[in-house]
Every structure is written in C-alpha cells, then in structure tokens.
Amino acid sequence: MLILRSKNDRGHFNHGWLDTYHSFSFAGYYDRRFMGFSSLRVINEDRVAPAQGFGTHSHSDMEILTYVLHGTIAHSDSMGNEERVPSGEFQIMSAGSGITHSEFNASDTHELHFYQIWIIPNELGIQPRYTQKAFSDSKKTLILSPNAENGSLKVYQDMKLWRYRDFEHESFSVQDGRRAYIQVINGALEISSQHTNPFNISASDGVMMSGENTFNLKANNNDKVEILIFDLP
C-alpha cells in the first residue's frame, strides 16, 4: 500500500526567522497518526532567514542528516567542528552519547533552504561523530548505508537512503517485510504499485510504502525530478 503524506497536511510554523514544515510530530506539532515511520523519526523542511539560525542546543542517541537545497549552513559543535555545508551537500551527525551544536544561515542576504532528517539508531551511546559529503550528479546515488558502501555515508541503522534525479521511469523494490519512504525534493511525477492506483506527487510530498515490495515512478515530461528513497526496516 502507498499512503500519501501531502505537503499541505504537514505541521507548519512560521517564526519569522524560521519557516518550517514537519512531516512527523515534532516540537509544537503533534499528530498521533504521524509519529514517524519505521526508523524515520523526523523529516523537517526548513527555510531560515539571512544570518539567522538555531543556537547551541544538545542531542543524544539520534542520527541527524541534513541536505542543503539552497544556501550554506554554518555548523559548529562540541567536537570542535567549524564547517560550511553548501547547497547540494549532505551532512550526517551521530549524536550518540551526547553532543551540542549550532546551525546558522551563513549568508547575510539569502534565504537558507534545507531538509533535516532524524533516524533512530540501532546502537545507543556511541561516540559522537560528524561527516559531510558532496555526491556526484548521477541519476541514482546511494547516500546512506550501514557499512558506508560505495562511498556512501555511514548510518547506525539497518537502512539505506538513495537519491534519484532526472529520470523518466524507475522501479524500486525492497525485501519482504521492509518498508520504504519516498520524499519528493523537486519536480512532479506519478507513483503506483501493484495494490495502489497511480497518483501524482510533487515537490515536498512524501509517500509511505508498506505491505508490498515494489513501486513505480514516472516523471512528468520535461520536469526536473529529484527524490529521496528510504529503504527501512
């Protein structure tokens, strides 16, 4: 079964300096139907005003992935990292036994747009760590995996994250008993499966798949498409 998580139904708060949408319950947004999906706990789409950001705060026992769409993040943490994460790059941080960090829009003039994704780890109390990477523009790229295979970033969970872009037709399968989550980053496309009739999705929509193994994607003509696909336990 494929279940649409429409962009228009997400939790939404505009704090002036931060315009944020929550796919799952987070902070002041609560919906018992959407507390997460498998090991996915948070998918937030954030837009941060120039020179604004998240002051120093703490995390523990969470895998925190950031994907920058426009602008640059200025990152600082208690491990001594002082980094810039520009548009197109991914950043993974294992909070583990405990970490403090801050994230700010590095620009004084342009808005910052990014996704922050939290993944519940399968190991607790690990040593905190930080990594960031720019990947190639391939049509299919492995971003996260438990063993950092094929140049992907390591994640402490039995899951993989793929990025697909600029395709016409694609099929994606998971093993029996696993689930998938599809997050549309750009463009518009049609999605279908054996048990679900085709329906259209577009930028910022999400789709949850459970109880079956394969779904099909068909991009709209002349549309620049980019999606993230999570293969989940």
C-alpha positions as a printed NumPy array, in Angstrom:
array([[  0.   ,   0.   ,   0.   ],
       [  1.137,   3.523,  -0.822],
       [ -0.032,   6.309,   1.5  ],
       [  0.402,   9.965,   0.547],
       [  1.854,  12.338,   3.137],
       [  0.773,  15.525,   1.408],
       [  2.896,  18.629,   1.755],
       [ -0.293,  20.573,   2.5  ],
       [ -1.138,  18.416,   5.528],
       [  2.207,  18.704,   7.342],
       [  2.673,  20.602,  10.561],
       [  3.638,  24.212,   9.8  ],
       [  5.054,  27.061,  11.847],
       [  6.383,  30.412,  10.679],
       [  8.51 ,  32.002,  13.386],
       [  9.665,  34.886,  11.197],
       [ 13.298,  33.824,  11.09 ],
       [ 12.264,  30.165,  10.503],
       [  9.55 ,  28.834,   8.185],
       [  9.301,  25.114,   8.955],
       [  7.19 ,  22.131,   7.877],
       [  7.067,  18.854,   9.812],
       [  6.156,  15.551,   8.119],
       [  6.038,  13.876,  11.55 ],
       [  5.147,  15.106,  15.03 ],
       [  7.849,  17.495,  16.22 ],
       [  8.14 ,  20.319,  18.78 ],
       [  4.766,  22.11 ,  18.856],
       [  3.207,  19.863,  16.203],
       [  1.554,  16.636,  17.357],
       [ -0.452,  14.108,  15.36 ],
       [ -0.613,  10.599,  16.809],
       [ -1.06 ,   9.205,  13.262],
       [  2.324,  10.596,  12.233],
       [  4.861,   9.935,  14.981],
       [  7.435,   8.642,  12.491],
       [  7.711,   5.799,  10.012],
       [  9.863,   2.766,  10.811],
       [ 13.228,   4.2  ,  11.927],
       [ 12.429,   7.641,  10.463],
       [ 11.545,   9.995,  13.287],
       [ 11.771,  13.494,  11.765],
       [ 11.577,  14.995,   8.286],
       [ 11.582,  18.78 ,   8.559],
       [ 11.743,  21.142,   5.601],
       [ 13.211,  24.421,   6.852],
       [ 13.749,  27.873,   5.406],
       [ 15.936,  30.154,   7.531],
       [ 16.22 ,  33.913,   7.103],
       [ 19.621,  35.508,   6.367],
       [ 22.088,  35.477,   9.295],
       [ 19.581,  33.586,  11.477],
       [ 19.618,  30.024,  12.798],
       [ 19.499,  27.526,  15.618],
       [ 21.597,  28.482,  18.644],
       [ 23.627,  25.967,  20.616],
       [ 21.484,  23.034,  21.73 ],
       [ 22.011,  19.367,  22.603],
       [ 21.089,  15.952,  21.191],
       [ 21.732,  12.345,  22.118],
       [ 21.16 ,   8.928,  20.525],
       [ 19.935,  10.139,  17.136],
       [ 21.314,  10.036,  13.584],
       [ 20.797,  13.543,  12.191],
       [ 21.03 ,  14.024,   8.425],
       [ 20.922,  17.427,   6.744],
       [ 20.516,  18.005,   2.995],
       [ 21.08 ,  21.589,   1.856],
       [ 18.991,  22.643,  -1.159],
       [ 19.802,  26.359,  -1.357],
       [ 22.333,  28.429,   0.57 ],
       [ 25.023,  27.403,   3.048],
       [ 24.839,  26.2  ,   6.65 ],
       [ 27.426,  27.395,   9.176],
       [ 27.898,  24.468,  11.565],
       [ 29.65 ,  24.434,  14.943],
       [ 29.698,  21.608,  17.505],
       [ 31.213,  20.403,  20.764],
       [ 33.59 ,  18.062,  18.878],
       [ 35.417,  21.119,  17.589],
       [ 33.995,  21.105,  14.06 ],
       [ 33.564,  24.52 ,  12.446],
       [ 32.208,  23.784,   8.963],
       [ 30.307,  25.204,   5.998],
       [ 27.754,  22.942,   4.31 ],
       [ 26.887,  24.374,   0.886],
       [ 23.965,  23.692,  -1.428],
       [ 23.904,  20.108,  -2.703],
       [ 25.87 ,  18.567,   0.17 ],
       [ 24.765,  16.109,   2.844],
       [ 25.819,  16.225,   6.482],
       [ 25.438,  13.329,   8.938],
       [ 25.902,  13.662,  12.671],
       [ 25.648,  10.862,  15.225],
       [ 24.57 ,  12.467,  18.477],
       [ 25.376,   9.245,  20.341],
       [ 26.359,   9.736,  23.982],
       [ 25.696,  13.476,  23.678],
       [ 26.618,  16.481,  21.575],
       [ 25.893,  20.198,  21.397],
       [ 25.85 ,  22.132,  18.135],
       [ 24.539,  25.216,  16.358],
       [ 23.373,  25.714,  12.764],
       [ 23.098,  29.141,  11.136],
       [ 22.431,  30.601,   7.716],
       [ 25.912,  31.638,   6.583],
       [ 24.513,  34.336,   4.263],
       [ 23.572,  37.865,   5.302],
       [ 21.401,  38.32 ,   2.214],
       [ 19.936,  34.999,   1.003],
       [ 17.497,  32.502,   2.499],
       [ 18.694,  29.035,   3.513],
       [ 16.566,  26.018,   2.469],
       [ 17.29 ,  22.51 ,   3.712],
       [ 15.85 ,  19.22 ,   4.936],
       [ 16.716,  17.885,   8.368],
       [ 16.044,  14.183,   8.872],
       [ 16.317,  12.241,  12.127],
       [ 16.866,   8.475,  12.071],
       [ 16.531,   6.382,  15.231],
       [ 19.831,   4.467,  15.634],
       [ 20.165,   0.756,  16.37 ],
       [ 23.155,   1.416,  18.661],
       [ 22.934,   3.715,  21.673],
       [ 25.642,   5.641,  23.477],
       [ 28.118,   5.577,  20.602],
       [ 30.891,   8.128,  20.289],
       [ 29.53 ,  11.238,  18.556],
       [ 30.782,  11.858,  15.02 ],
       [ 30.372,  14.312,  12.145],
       [ 30.779,  13.854,   8.373],
       [ 29.704,  15.789,   5.299],
       [ 29.974,  14.991,   1.604],
       [ 29.13 ,  16.211,  -1.884],
       [ 27.971,  13.414,  -4.171],
       [ 28.081,  13.15 ,  -7.955],
       [ 25.117,  14.146, -10.113],
       [ 24.383,  10.54 , -11.067],
       [ 20.78 ,   9.53 , -11.71 ],
       [ 20.969,   7.038,  -8.837],
       [ 23.212,   7.636,  -5.802],
       [ 23.498,   5.755,  -2.517],
       [ 23.663,   8.408,   0.218],
       [ 23.452,   6.382,   3.474],
       [ 24.148,   2.75 ,   4.338],
       [ 25.135,   0.807,   7.492],
       [ 28.571,  -0.079,   6.097],
       [ 29.277,   3.109,   4.117],
       [ 29.301,   1.038,   0.937],
       [ 30.052,   2.51 ,  -2.499],
       [ 31.21 ,   5.787,  -0.999],
       [ 28.02 ,   6.438,   0.942],
       [ 27.865,   7.956,   4.413],
       [ 27.615,   5.555,   7.338],
       [ 24.398,   5.413,   9.336],
       [ 23.879,   3.457,  12.563],
       [ 20.664,   1.747,  11.438],
       [ 19.618,  -1.091,   9.136],
       [ 18.5  ,   1.258,   6.365],
       [ 19.667,   2.812,   3.138],
       [ 18.944,   6.157,   1.533],
       [ 19.019,   6.64 ,  -2.23 ],
       [ 18.805,   9.821,  -4.277],
       [ 17.242,   9.599,  -7.745],
       [ 17.261,  12.525, -10.138],
       [ 16.49 ,  13.429, -13.76 ],
       [ 14.884,  10.108, -14.711],
       [ 11.886,   9.187, -16.854],
       [ 10.848,   5.802, -15.459],
       [ 12.108,   3.948, -12.389],
       [ 11.037,   0.976, -10.277],
       [ 12.201,   0.451,  -6.707],
       [ 11.933,  -2.743,  -4.664],
       [ 12.537,  -3.683,  -1.046],
       [ 12.868,  -7.096,   0.551],
       [  9.897,  -8.836,   2.162],
       [  8.915,  -7.239,   5.456],
       [ 10.714,  -3.945,   4.813],
       [  9.186,  -0.568,   4.122],
       [ 10.033,   2.489,   2.042],
       [  9.501,   6.222,   2.334],
       [  9.681,   8.499,  -0.707],
       [ 10.368,  12.234,  -0.267],
       [  9.981,  14.435,  -3.35 ],
       [ 12.618,  17.183,  -3.465],
       [ 11.921,  18.669,  -6.896],
       [  9.581,  18.143,  -9.814],
       [  6.35 ,  16.238, -10.357],
       [  5.782,  12.568, -11.059],
       [  3.349,   9.68 , -10.949],
       [  3.702,   6.843,  -8.448],
       [  1.94 ,   3.479,  -8.44 ],
       [  2.219,  -0.076,  -7.131],
       [  0.517,  -3.437,  -7.528],
       [ -2.055,  -2.599,  -4.865],
       [ -2.343,   1.179,  -5.356],
       [ -3.62 ,   3.001,  -8.429],
       [ -1.373,   5.706,  -9.917],
       [ -1.493,   9.129,  -8.328],
       [  0.511,  12.309,  -8.77 ],
       [  3.054,  13.715,  -6.345],
       [  5.251,  16.801,  -6.452],
       [  7.903,  18.74 ,  -4.541],
       [  7.633,  18.375,  -0.728],
       [  5.147,  15.471,  -0.868],
       [  6.018,  12.213,   0.883],
       [  4.775,   8.666,   0.317],
       [  4.839,   5.74 ,   2.779],
       [  5.011,   2.188,   1.395],
       [  4.283,  -0.889,   3.485],
       [  2.837,  -4.348,   2.899],
       [  4.294,  -4.719,  -0.595],
       [  7.667,  -4.78 ,  -2.278],
       [  7.767,  -2.589,  -5.373],
       [  6.587,   0.795,  -6.562],
       [  6.912,   2.505,  -9.94 ],
       [  7.756,   6.104, -10.746],
       [  7.082,   8.039, -13.937],
       [  8.378,  11.59 , -14.214],
       [  6.34 ,  14.272, -15.93 ],
       [  7.738,  15.249, -19.306],
       [ 10.379,  17.977, -19.245],
       [ 10.266,  18.162, -15.453],
       [ 13.489,  18.147, -13.437],
       [ 12.826,  15.496, -10.807],
       [ 14.721,  14.699,  -7.616],
       [ 13.562,  12.29 ,  -4.897],
       [ 14.95 ,  10.615,  -1.795],
       [ 14.021,   6.961,  -1.199],
       [ 14.486,   5.413,   2.254],
       [ 14.736,   1.596,   2.412],
       [ 13.674,   0.914,   6.007],
       [ 13.319,  -1.959,   8.475]])
